[in-house]
CSV table of C-alpha atoms in Angstrom, one decimal:
chain,number,residue,atom,x,y,z
S,27,MET,CA,-75.8,-48.5,-190.1
S,28,ALA,CA,-73.7,-50.9,-187.9
S,29,THR,CA,-75.1,-54.1,-188.8
S,30,MET,CA,-74.1,-57.8,-187.5
S,31,GLN,CA,-75.3,-61.4,-187.2
S,32,VAL,CA,-75.2,-63.8,-184.6
S,33,SER,CA,-75.5,-67.6,-185.4
S,34,GLY,CA,-76.3,-70.4,-183.2
S,35,ILE,CA,-78.2,-68.6,-180.5
S,36,ARG,CA,-82.1,-69.2,-179.9
S,37,ILE,CA,-84.8,-67.2,-177.6
S,38,ALA,CA,-85.8,-70.1,-175.4
S,39,GLY,CA,-88.6,-67.7,-174.2
S,40,LEU,CA,-89.9,-64.5,-173.6
S,41,ALA,CA,-92.2,-63.4,-170.9
S,42,SER,CA,-94.3,-59.6,-170.0
S,43,ALA,CA,-95.6,-58.3,-167.0
S,44,VAL,CA,-97.5,-55.1,-166.5
S,45,PRO,CA,-98.8,-53.4,-163.3
S,46,ASP,CA,-102.4,-54.2,-162.6
S,47,GLN,CA,-103.8,-50.7,-162.2
S,48,LEU,CA,-105.3,-49.3,-165.4
S,49,GLU,CA,-105.9,-45.4,-166.0
S,50,THR,CA,-108.7,-44.8,-169.0
S,51,VAL,CA,-110.0,-42.3,-171.5
S,52,ASP,CA,-112.4,-41.4,-168.6
S,53,ASP,CA,-109.4,-40.3,-166.7
S,54,ASP,CA,-107.9,-37.9,-169.1
S,55,ALA,CA,-111.7,-36.7,-170.0
S,56,ALA,CA,-111.3,-35.4,-166.3
S,57,ARG,CA,-108.4,-33.9,-166.7
S,58,PHE,CA,-108.5,-32.5,-170.4
S,59,GLY,CA,-111.5,-32.3,-171.1
S,60,ARG,CA,-113.9,-35.2,-172.8
S,61,GLU,CA,-113.9,-33.7,-176.5
S,62,GLU,CA,-110.1,-33.6,-176.1
S,63,ALA,CA,-109.3,-36.9,-174.5
S,64,ALA,CA,-111.4,-38.6,-177.3
S,65,LYS,CA,-109.6,-37.0,-180.0
S,66,ILE,CA,-106.1,-37.8,-178.1
S,67,SER,CA,-107.6,-41.4,-177.7
S,68,GLN,CA,-108.8,-42.0,-181.4
S,69,SER,CA,-105.5,-40.5,-182.9
S,70,ILE,CA,-103.2,-42.7,-180.6
S,71,GLY,CA,-105.1,-45.8,-180.3
S,72,VAL,CA,-105.0,-46.1,-176.8
S,73,THR,CA,-108.5,-46.1,-174.4
S,74,SER,CA,-106.8,-47.5,-171.5
S,75,ARG,CA,-102.8,-48.1,-170.3
S,76,ARG,CA,-101.1,-50.1,-167.3
S,77,VAL,CA,-99.8,-47.4,-164.9
S,78,ALA,CA,-97.5,-48.4,-161.9
S,79,PRO,CA,-98.3,-47.0,-158.5
S,80,ALA,CA,-95.5,-45.3,-156.8
S,81,PRO,CA,-93.4,-48.3,-155.0
S,82,ILE,CA,-93.6,-49.9,-158.3
S,83,CYS,CA,-90.2,-49.9,-160.2
S,84,ALA,CA,-89.3,-51.3,-164.2
S,85,SER,CA,-87.0,-53.4,-162.2
S,86,ASP,CA,-90.3,-55.0,-160.2
S,87,LEU,CA,-92.3,-55.3,-163.4
S,88,CYS,CA,-89.0,-57.5,-164.9
S,89,HIS,CA,-88.4,-59.3,-161.6
S,90,ALA,CA,-92.0,-60.7,-162.2
S,91,ALA,CA,-91.6,-61.7,-165.6
S,92,ALA,CA,-88.5,-63.3,-165.2
S,93,GLU,CA,-89.6,-65.4,-162.3
S,94,LYS,CA,-92.5,-66.4,-164.5
S,95,LEU,CA,-90.0,-67.2,-167.3
S,96,LEU,CA,-87.4,-69.0,-165.5
S,97,ASN,CA,-90.2,-71.3,-163.6
S,98,ASP,CA,-91.8,-72.0,-167.3
S,99,LEU,CA,-88.7,-72.7,-168.9
S,100,GLY,CA,-87.8,-74.8,-165.4
S,101,TRP,CA,-84.0,-73.4,-165.7
S,102,GLU,CA,-81.7,-73.5,-162.8
S,103,ARG,CA,-80.8,-70.2,-161.7
S,104,ASP,CA,-77.1,-70.9,-161.4
S,105,THR,CA,-77.1,-71.9,-165.5
S,106,VAL,CA,-77.9,-68.3,-165.9
S,107,GLN,CA,-74.2,-66.6,-167.2
S,108,ALA,CA,-75.2,-63.0,-167.8
S,109,LEU,CA,-78.2,-60.9,-166.8
S,110,ILE,CA,-78.9,-57.5,-168.5
S,111,PHE,CA,-81.4,-54.9,-167.6
S,112,VAL,CA,-82.4,-51.9,-170.3
S,113,THR,CA,-83.9,-48.7,-168.8
S,114,GLN,CA,-84.5,-45.2,-168.7
S,115,THR,CA,-86.2,-45.6,-165.2
S,116,PRO,CA,-83.8,-47.5,-163.0
S,117,ASP,CA,-84.2,-48.0,-159.1
S,118,TYR,CA,-81.4,-45.9,-158.2
S,119,LEU,CA,-78.9,-43.8,-160.1
S,120,SER,CA,-76.3,-45.8,-158.8
S,121,PRO,CA,-76.0,-48.9,-158.2
S,122,ALA,CA,-77.0,-50.4,-161.8
S,123,THR,CA,-80.4,-52.3,-161.3
S,124,ALA,CA,-79.0,-55.0,-162.8
S,125,CYS,CA,-76.7,-55.8,-159.9
S,126,THR,CA,-80.1,-56.2,-157.8
S,127,LEU,CA,-81.7,-57.9,-159.8
S,128,GLN,CA,-79.2,-60.4,-159.9
S,129,SER,CA,-79.5,-61.1,-156.1
S,130,ARG,CA,-83.6,-60.9,-156.2
S,131,LEU,CA,-83.4,-63.5,-158.8
S,132,GLY,CA,-81.1,-65.6,-156.5
S,133,LEU,CA,-79.1,-65.8,-159.9
S,134,SER,CA,-75.0,-67.6,-159.2
S,135,LYS,CA,-72.2,-64.5,-158.2
S,136,GLY,CA,-70.5,-65.8,-161.7
S,137,CYS,CA,-73.4,-64.1,-163.0
S,138,ALA,CA,-72.0,-60.9,-165.5
S,139,ALA,CA,-74.9,-58.1,-164.9
S,140,PHE,CA,-74.9,-54.4,-166.3
S,141,ASP,CA,-77.4,-52.0,-167.1
S,142,ILE,CA,-78.2,-50.4,-170.5
S,143,SER,CA,-79.8,-47.1,-170.6
S,144,LEU,CA,-82.1,-46.6,-173.6
S,145,GLY,CA,-85.7,-46.2,-174.4
S,146,CYS,CA,-87.9,-47.0,-177.6
S,147,SER,CA,-84.7,-48.7,-179.5
S,148,GLY,CA,-83.5,-50.7,-176.2
S,149,TYR,CA,-85.2,-54.2,-176.8
S,150,VAL,CA,-83.4,-54.3,-180.1
S,151,TYR,CA,-80.1,-53.2,-178.6
S,152,GLY,CA,-80.9,-55.7,-175.5
S,153,LEU,CA,-81.3,-58.7,-177.6
S,154,ALA,CA,-78.1,-57.9,-180.1
S,155,THR,CA,-75.7,-57.4,-176.8
S,156,ALA,CA,-77.7,-60.8,-175.0
S,157,ALA,CA,-77.2,-62.6,-178.6
S,158,GLN,CA,-73.5,-61.4,-178.7
S,159,PHE,CA,-72.9,-62.3,-175.0
S,160,ALA,CA,-74.7,-65.8,-175.3
S,161,LYS,CA,-72.5,-66.7,-178.2
S,162,GLY,CA,-69.4,-65.6,-175.8
S,163,LEU,CA,-70.4,-67.8,-173.0
S,164,SER,CA,-71.0,-70.9,-174.7
S,165,ASN,CA,-69.0,-73.6,-174.9
S,166,GLY,CA,-70.7,-74.9,-178.2
S,167,THR,CA,-73.2,-77.4,-176.5
S,168,ASP,CA,-77.1,-76.9,-176.6
S,169,GLY,CA,-78.3,-75.0,-173.6
S,170,SER,CA,-75.0,-73.6,-172.7
S,171,GLY,CA,-74.3,-69.6,-172.6
S,172,ARG,CA,-77.7,-68.9,-171.4
S,173,VAL,CA,-78.5,-65.0,-170.4
S,174,LEU,CA,-81.3,-63.2,-169.4
S,175,LEU,CA,-82.3,-59.7,-171.0
S,176,LEU,CA,-84.8,-57.6,-168.8
S,177,VAL,CA,-86.3,-54.6,-170.4
S,178,GLY,CA,-88.6,-52.4,-169.1
S,179,ASP,CA,-89.7,-48.9,-168.1
S,180,THR,CA,-92.0,-47.1,-165.9
S,181,ILE,CA,-92.3,-44.0,-167.8
S,182,THR,CA,-95.7,-42.8,-166.3
S,183,ARG,CA,-93.5,-42.1,-163.2
S,184,VAL,CA,-91.5,-39.1,-164.7
S,185,ILE,CA,-94.3,-37.3,-166.6
S,186,SER,CA,-96.6,-34.5,-165.6
S,187,PRO,CA,-100.0,-35.3,-165.0
S,188,GLN,CA,-101.2,-32.3,-166.9
S,189,ASP,CA,-99.7,-32.9,-169.8
S,190,ARG,CA,-101.5,-33.7,-172.5
S,191,SER,CA,-98.6,-35.1,-175.0
S,192,THR,CA,-97.5,-37.6,-172.5
S,193,VAL,CA,-100.4,-38.6,-170.0
S,194,PRO,CA,-103.0,-40.8,-172.4
S,195,LEU,CA,-100.0,-42.3,-174.2
S,196,PHE,CA,-97.7,-43.6,-172.1
S,197,GLY,CA,-98.0,-47.0,-170.0
S,198,ASP,CA,-95.7,-49.2,-167.7
S,199,ALA,CA,-94.3,-52.9,-168.6
S,200,GLY,CA,-91.3,-55.2,-167.6
S,201,SER,CA,-90.2,-58.1,-169.7
S,202,ALA,CA,-87.4,-60.9,-169.6
S,203,THR,CA,-85.8,-62.5,-172.6
S,204,ALA,CA,-84.3,-65.9,-172.2
S,205,LEU,CA,-81.0,-67.0,-175.0
S,206,GLU,CA,-79.2,-70.0,-175.0
S,207,PHE,CA,-77.0,-71.6,-177.2
S,208,ASN,CA,-78.4,-73.7,-180.0
S,209,ALA,CA,-76.5,-75.4,-182.8
S,210,SER,CA,-79.2,-75.4,-185.1
S,211,ALA,CA,-80.7,-72.0,-184.2
S,212,ALA,CA,-81.5,-69.7,-187.4
S,213,PRO,CA,-78.9,-66.5,-187.4
S,214,MET,CA,-80.3,-63.3,-185.8
S,215,SER,CA,-79.2,-60.2,-188.1
S,216,PHE,CA,-79.0,-56.7,-186.5
S,217,VAL,CA,-79.2,-53.2,-188.1
S,218,LEU,CA,-78.2,-50.4,-185.2
S,219,GLY,CA,-78.0,-46.4,-185.8
S,220,THR,CA,-77.8,-43.3,-183.9
S,221,ASP,CA,-78.6,-39.6,-184.5
S,222,GLY,CA,-77.5,-37.5,-181.3
S,223,ASN,CA,-79.0,-34.0,-182.8
S,224,GLY,CA,-82.3,-35.6,-181.7
S,225,ARG,CA,-81.2,-34.7,-177.5
S,226,ASP,CA,-83.8,-32.1,-176.8
S,227,HIS,CA,-86.9,-33.3,-178.7
S,228,LEU,CA,-87.7,-36.2,-176.2
S,229,LEU,CA,-85.9,-35.7,-172.6
S,230,ILE,CA,-85.8,-35.7,-169.2
S,231,PRO,CA,-84.1,-32.2,-168.8
S,232,ALA,CA,-82.9,-32.3,-164.9
S,233,GLY,CA,-82.1,-35.3,-162.5
S,234,GLY,CA,-78.5,-36.1,-164.3
S,235,PHE,CA,-75.2,-34.3,-163.7
S,236,ARG,CA,-75.6,-31.8,-166.2
S,237,THR,CA,-78.4,-30.2,-164.6
S,238,PRO,CA,-79.1,-31.9,-161.3
S,239,ARG,CA,-82.8,-31.9,-159.3
S,240,THR,CA,-83.4,-28.6,-157.5
S,241,ALA,CA,-86.6,-27.1,-156.2
S,242,ALA,CA,-86.5,-24.8,-159.5
S,243,THR,CA,-86.4,-28.0,-161.8
S,244,GLY,CA,-89.1,-29.3,-160.0
S,245,GLU,CA,-91.9,-26.6,-160.4
S,246,ARG,CA,-94.2,-27.1,-162.8
S,247,THR,CA,-95.1,-24.3,-165.1
S,248,ALA,CA,-97.3,-23.5,-167.9
S,249,ARG,CA,-95.5,-24.6,-171.4
S,250,GLU,CA,-96.3,-25.0,-174.9
S,251,ASN,CA,-100.1,-25.7,-175.9
S,252,GLY,CA,-101.2,-25.1,-172.4
S,253,ASN,CA,-99.2,-28.0,-171.2
S,254,ILE,CA,-97.9,-28.1,-167.8
S,255,ARG,CA,-94.7,-29.6,-166.6
S,256,SER,CA,-91.2,-29.2,-164.8
S,257,ASP,CA,-87.8,-30.0,-165.8
S,258,ASP,CA,-88.0,-33.3,-164.0
S,259,ASP,CA,-90.9,-34.6,-166.0
S,260,LEU,CA,-90.4,-36.1,-169.8
S,261,PHE,CA,-90.9,-33.5,-172.2
S,262,MET,CA,-92.1,-35.2,-175.8
S,263,ASN,CA,-92.2,-33.0,-178.8
S,264,GLY,CA,-94.6,-35.2,-180.9
S,265,ALA,CA,-94.6,-33.4,-184.0
S,266,GLU,CA,-90.3,-34.0,-184.4
S,267,VAL,CA,-90.6,-37.5,-183.4
S,268,PHE,CA,-92.9,-38.3,-186.1
S,269,MET,CA,-90.6,-36.4,-188.3
S,270,PHE,CA,-87.6,-38.6,-187.1
S,271,THR,CA,-89.3,-41.8,-187.7
S,272,LEU,CA,-90.6,-40.8,-191.0
S,273,CYS,CA,-86.9,-40.4,-192.0
S,274,GLU,CA,-85.4,-43.0,-190.7
S,275,VAL,CA,-87.6,-46.3,-189.8
S,276,PRO,CA,-88.8,-47.0,-193.4
S,277,SER,CA,-84.8,-47.7,-194.3
S,278,LEU,CA,-84.7,-49.5,-191.0
S,279,PHE,CA,-86.9,-52.0,-191.4
S,280,LYS,CA,-85.9,-52.4,-194.8
S,281,ASN,CA,-82.2,-52.8,-194.1
S,282,ALA,CA,-83.2,-55.3,-191.3
S,283,THR,CA,-85.3,-57.3,-193.7
S,284,GLN,CA,-82.2,-57.4,-195.7
S,285,ALA,CA,-79.8,-58.3,-193.5
S,286,ALA,CA,-81.4,-61.7,-193.3
S,287,GLY,CA,-82.1,-62.0,-196.9
S,288,TRP,CA,-85.7,-61.9,-196.6
S,289,THR,CA,-88.4,-60.1,-198.3
S,290,ILE,CA,-91.7,-59.2,-196.8
S,291,ASP,CA,-93.1,-62.5,-198.4
S,292,ASP,CA,-90.5,-64.4,-196.2
S,293,VAL,CA,-91.7,-62.6,-192.7
S,294,ASP,CA,-94.3,-63.9,-190.5
S,295,GLY,CA,-94.7,-60.7,-188.2
S,296,VAL,CA,-93.5,-57.1,-187.8
S,297,ILE,CA,-93.2,-56.0,-184.4
S,298,MET,CA,-92.3,-52.2,-184.4
S,299,HIS,CA,-92.0,-50.1,-181.1
S,300,GLN,CA,-95.7,-49.4,-180.2
S,301,ALA,CA,-95.3,-45.3,-180.7
S,302,ASN,CA,-98.9,-45.0,-181.5
S,303,SER,CA,-101.3,-46.4,-183.6
S,304,PHE,CA,-101.7,-43.4,-185.9
S,305,MET,CA,-97.8,-43.6,-186.2
S,306,LEU,CA,-97.6,-47.2,-186.7
S,307,ASN,CA,-100.8,-47.3,-189.6
S,308,HIS,CA,-98.9,-44.7,-191.1
S,309,LEU,CA,-95.3,-46.6,-191.2
S,310,ARG,CA,-97.3,-49.8,-192.3
S,311,LYS,CA,-98.9,-48.3,-195.5
S,312,ARG,CA,-95.8,-46.2,-196.6
S,313,LEU,CA,-93.9,-49.7,-196.4
S,314,LYS,CA,-96.8,-51.7,-197.9
S,315,ILE,CA,-96.8,-54.4,-195.1
S,316,PRO,CA,-99.8,-56.5,-195.3
S,317,GLU,CA,-102.1,-55.7,-192.1
S,318,ASP,CA,-102.2,-59.5,-191.3
S,319,LYS,CA,-98.8,-59.7,-190.5
S,320,PHE,CA,-98.1,-56.0,-188.8
S,321,VAL,CA,-98.7,-56.4,-185.2
S,322,VAL,CA,-100.3,-53.6,-183.4
S,323,ALA,CA,-101.0,-54.2,-179.5
S,324,LEU,CA,-100.8,-51.6,-177.6
S,325,ASP,CA,-104.6,-50.6,-176.5
S,326,GLY,CA,-104.7,-51.5,-172.8
S,327,TYR,CA,-101.3,-51.2,-172.2
S,328,GLY,CA,-100.4,-47.9,-173.7
S,329,ASN,CA,-96.8,-46.8,-175.2
S,330,THR,CA,-94.3,-48.8,-172.9
S,331,SER,CA,-90.9,-47.3,-174.2
S,332,CYS,CA,-88.5,-50.1,-174.3
S,333,ALA,CA,-91.1,-52.8,-173.3
S,334,SER,CA,-93.4,-52.5,-175.7
S,335,ILE,CA,-91.7,-55.2,-178.6
S,336,PRO,CA,-91.5,-58.0,-176.1
S,337,LEU,CA,-95.1,-56.6,-174.5
S,338,ALA,CA,-96.5,-57.0,-177.8
S,339,LEU,CA,-94.5,-60.0,-178.7
S,340,SER,CA,-96.3,-61.9,-175.5
S,341,ALA,CA,-99.6,-60.3,-176.3
S,342,THR,CA,-100.2,-61.2,-179.7
S,343,TYR,CA,-98.1,-65.0,-179.8
S,344,ALA,CA,-98.6,-66.4,-176.2
S,345,LYS,CA,-100.3,-69.8,-176.4
S,346,LYS,CA,-99.2,-70.0,-179.9
S,347,ALA,CA,-95.9,-70.7,-179.6
S,348,ASP,CA,-94.8,-74.3,-180.7
S,349,GLU,CA,-95.0,-72.5,-184.2
S,350,SER,CA,-92.0,-71.2,-185.8
S,351,ARG,CA,-92.1,-67.4,-186.8
S,352,ARG,CA,-89.7,-65.4,-188.7
S,353,LEU,CA,-90.0,-61.6,-187.2
S,354,VAL,CA,-88.7,-58.3,-188.0
S,355,LEU,CA,-88.4,-56.0,-185.0
S,356,ALA,CA,-88.0,-52.4,-185.0
S,357,GLY,CA,-87.3,-50.3,-182.1
S,358,PHE,CA,-87.0,-46.3,-182.5
S,359,GLY,CA,-86.7,-43.0,-180.7
S,360,VAL,CA,-85.3,-41.3,-177.6
S,361,GLY,CA,-81.8,-40.5,-178.7
S,362,TRP,CA,-82.5,-40.6,-181.5
S,363,SER,CA,-81.6,-44.2,-181.2
S,364,TRP,CA,-82.9,-47.0,-183.7
S,365,GLY,CA,-82.2,-50.6,-183.9
S,366,GLY,CA,-83.8,-53.7,-186.2
S,367,ALA,CA,-83.7,-57.2,-185.5
S,368,ALA,CA,-84.7,-60.5,-188.4
S,369,VAL,CA,-85.2,-63.0,-185.6
S,370,THR,CA,-86.7,-66.3,-185.8
S,371,VAL,CA,-88.7,-67.6,-183.1
S,372,ASP,CA,-88.8,-71.3,-182.5
S,373,ASN,CA,-90.6,-73.3,-180.3
S,374,ALA,CA,-90.3,-71.1,-177.4
S,375,VAL,CA,-91.8,-70.7,-174.1
S,376,LEU,CA,-94.3,-67.8,-174.3
S,377,PRO,CA,-96.5,-67.3,-171.0
S,378,GLU,CA,-99.0,-64.7,-171.1
S,379,VAL,CA,-98.5,-61.6,-170.0
S,380,VAL,CA,-98.2,-61.6,-166.0
S,381,ILE,CA,-100.6,-58.9,-163.8
S,382,VAL,CA,-98.4,-57.2,-160.9
S,383,PRO,CA,-100.4,-56.4,-158.3
S,384,GLY,CA,-99.3,-52.8,-157.2
S,385,LEU,CA,-100.1,-53.1,-153.6
S,386,PRO,CA,-99.6,-55.7,-151.0
S,387,ALA,CA,-102.9,-57.6,-150.9
S,388,VAL,CA,-103.4,-56.9,-147.1
S,389,VAL,CA,-103.0,-52.8,-148.1
S,390,ARG,CA,-105.8,-53.3,-150.7
S,391,GLU,CA,-107.8,-55.1,-149.0
S,392,ALA,CA,-107.8,-52.7,-146.3
S,393,ALA,CA,-108.5,-49.7,-148.6
J,11,MET,CA,-100.3,-31.6,-207.9
J,12,ASP,CA,-101.9,-28.1,-207.8
J,13,GLN,CA,-102.8,-25.6,-205.2
J,14,GLN,CA,-106.3,-26.1,-205.6
J,15,THR,CA,-105.4,-30.2,-205.0
J,16,PHE,CA,-103.5,-29.4,-202.0
J,17,LEU,CA,-106.5,-27.1,-200.6
J,18,SER,CA,-108.5,-29.9,-200.8
J,19,LEU,CA,-106.5,-32.4,-199.0
J,20,LEU,CA,-106.3,-29.4,-196.2
J,21,ASP,CA,-109.9,-29.6,-196.8
J,22,GLU,CA,-110.2,-33.1,-195.7
J,23,LEU,CA,-107.6,-33.3,-192.9
J,24,PHE,CA,-109.2,-30.5,-190.7
J,25,GLU,CA,-113.0,-31.4,-191.8
J,26,THR,CA,-113.6,-28.3,-193.1
J,27,ASP,CA,-116.1,-26.7,-195.9
J,28,ALA,CA,-114.7,-26.0,-199.2
J,29,GLY,CA,-113.4,-22.0,-199.1
J,30,VAL,CA,-112.8,-21.8,-195.7
J,31,ILE,CA,-109.0,-22.2,-196.0
J,32,THR,CA,-107.8,-20.0,-198.3
J,33,PRO,CA,-104.1,-19.3,-199.6
J,34,GLU,CA,-104.2,-16.2,-197.1
J,35,THR,CA,-105.6,-18.3,-194.1
J,36,ALA,CA,-102.8,-18.4,-191.4
J,37,LEU,CA,-101.5,-21.8,-190.5
J,38,LYS,CA,-102.3,-21.5,-187.3
J,39,GLU,CA,-105.6,-20.3,-187.3
J,40,ILE,CA,-106.8,-22.9,-189.4
J,41,PRO,CA,-110.2,-24.2,-187.6
J,42,GLY,CA,-109.0,-27.4,-185.6
J,43,TRP,CA,-105.4,-26.7,-185.6
J,44,SER,CA,-103.3,-28.3,-182.6
J,45,SER,CA,-100.5,-30.5,-182.2
J,46,LEU,CA,-102.4,-33.6,-182.9
J,47,THR,CA,-103.6,-32.4,-186.7
J,48,PHE,CA,-99.7,-30.5,-186.8
J,49,VAL,CA,-98.7,-34.3,-186.8
J,50,GLY,CA,-101.6,-35.4,-189.3
J,51,LEU,CA,-100.2,-32.6,-191.4
J,52,ILE,CA,-96.9,-34.1,-191.5
J,53,ALA,CA,-98.1,-37.3,-192.6
J,54,MET,CA,-100.5,-36.3,-194.9
J,55,ILE,CA,-97.7,-33.9,-196.8
J,56,ASP,CA,-95.6,-37.2,-196.2
J,57,GLU,CA,-98.9,-39.7,-198.0
J,58,GLU,CA,-100.4,-37.9,-200.4
J,59,CYS,CA,-97.5,-35.3,-201.5
J,60,GLY,CA,-94.7,-37.8,-201.3
J,61,VAL,CA,-92.5,-35.6,-199.8
J,62,THR,CA,-91.5,-35.2,-196.0
J,63,LEU,CA,-91.2,-31.2,-194.4
J,64,PRO,CA,-89.4,-31.0,-191.4
J,65,PRO,CA,-91.9,-29.6,-188.1
J,66,ASN,CA,-89.8,-26.4,-188.2
J,67,ILE,CA,-90.3,-25.7,-191.6
J,68,ILE,CA,-94.1,-25.8,-191.4
J,69,LEU,CA,-93.9,-23.7,-188.6
J,70,ASN,CA,-92.3,-21.3,-189.9
J,71,CYS,CA,-94.8,-21.1,-192.8
J,72,ARG,CA,-96.7,-18.1,-191.9
J,73,THR,CA,-99.8,-19.0,-194.2
J,74,VAL,CA,-101.3,-21.9,-196.4
J,75,GLY,CA,-100.2,-20.0,-199.6
J,76,ASP,CA,-96.4,-20.3,-198.2
J,77,LEU,CA,-97.0,-24.0,-197.0
J,78,THR,CA,-98.3,-24.6,-200.1
J,79,ALA,CA,-95.3,-23.2,-202.2
J,80,HIS,CA,-93.2,-25.2,-199.9
J,81,VAL,CA,-94.7,-28.3,-200.6
J,82,LEU,CA,-95.0,-27.7,-204.3
J,83,GLN,CA,-91.3,-26.5,-204.6
J,84,LYS,CA,-90.3,-29.5,-203.1
J,85,ARG,CA,-91.8,-31.9,-204.9
J,86,ALA,CA,-90.8,-30.4,-207.9
J,87,ALA,CA,-87.2,-30.8,-206.7
J,88,ALA,CA,-87.5,-34.5,-206.0
């Protein structure tokens, strides 16, 4: 497993944003029947989730989170030296969404900006990359080397409304994390891994250059278990995802904790990718992680792909930011790709989750 | 662990009365078999039997008896 440590970089703050529109188990009951919807909801631990209406992109949610965070931090825009955007649902195939976000946020032309294409593991990969950038860009004085990491997805916009393996589970969210040099910051440890053999189990088959979109790829037809889906929609084989998780996540968690020289007793909180509560509870039991240290914060939001770890952090720790916490993060999924991090979050700015209106107020009032 | 214990675990998972699931029962004809209970089955085998069986191995088992044999065999090999 690729392991690294970055010293002298702190997380200055983190904000998350979700759309104002909710979908609930009642909406699922109308599609899949009440009994089926209730069973699914009970298993995955999601009774409602945030869903972005059509014009809203992951970049919009990340933009809202970044505006809140930059204002709360009081960072001058021209002090940000790099912007990294992690998503599977970009604004365009080209250009990189990070470029549009650089201009929307009013960052300087001297700011590096690029995208990383990863899903459930994306926050940890993004954090590792952002920390390395912050380190490289800093001049050794506290507050230099400022990097903005924006991580978000609107997975509900690539799922079929008649696919019960995805509809009741996924939600949309964006996040912004600010990093900067600080000589006394505790080191961050990262472990990263990949197994591309998992490609076909969690996949949007069409829409790239391997299989471009056509009328045929957009046609929704009956697939396994009576689910109706097209090749433009996200496909998920839940059993294979679960199997992959059982095989990789226990060692991922242990390696990340050990990389920092910690045991579970040193850890204040474990935040895994908020896949679903059934999987999270299984992993918690298997790893013997005490319940009070294990964050499960997906009801009301759903599985928000790469944004699930920062969103769970915001939902759990906002307003309790003035403490120092040793956290172990673990992201895992589409790829297969996985990453673990052991980080100390000390006196960071952690605003409450920002709610983003889906439609302009004028339109909403008229509706 | 023996066959009877494994059958009891299946009864618990699928909420069936003892005797409904037998070694001859076709896996996919267990009352309540679905993609959700399938994942539950993988989790149960992992948690209660201490072995991780890939989904395709389970799906290739025709009957409950075939599955039980796989689980017991993998336990013995571990």
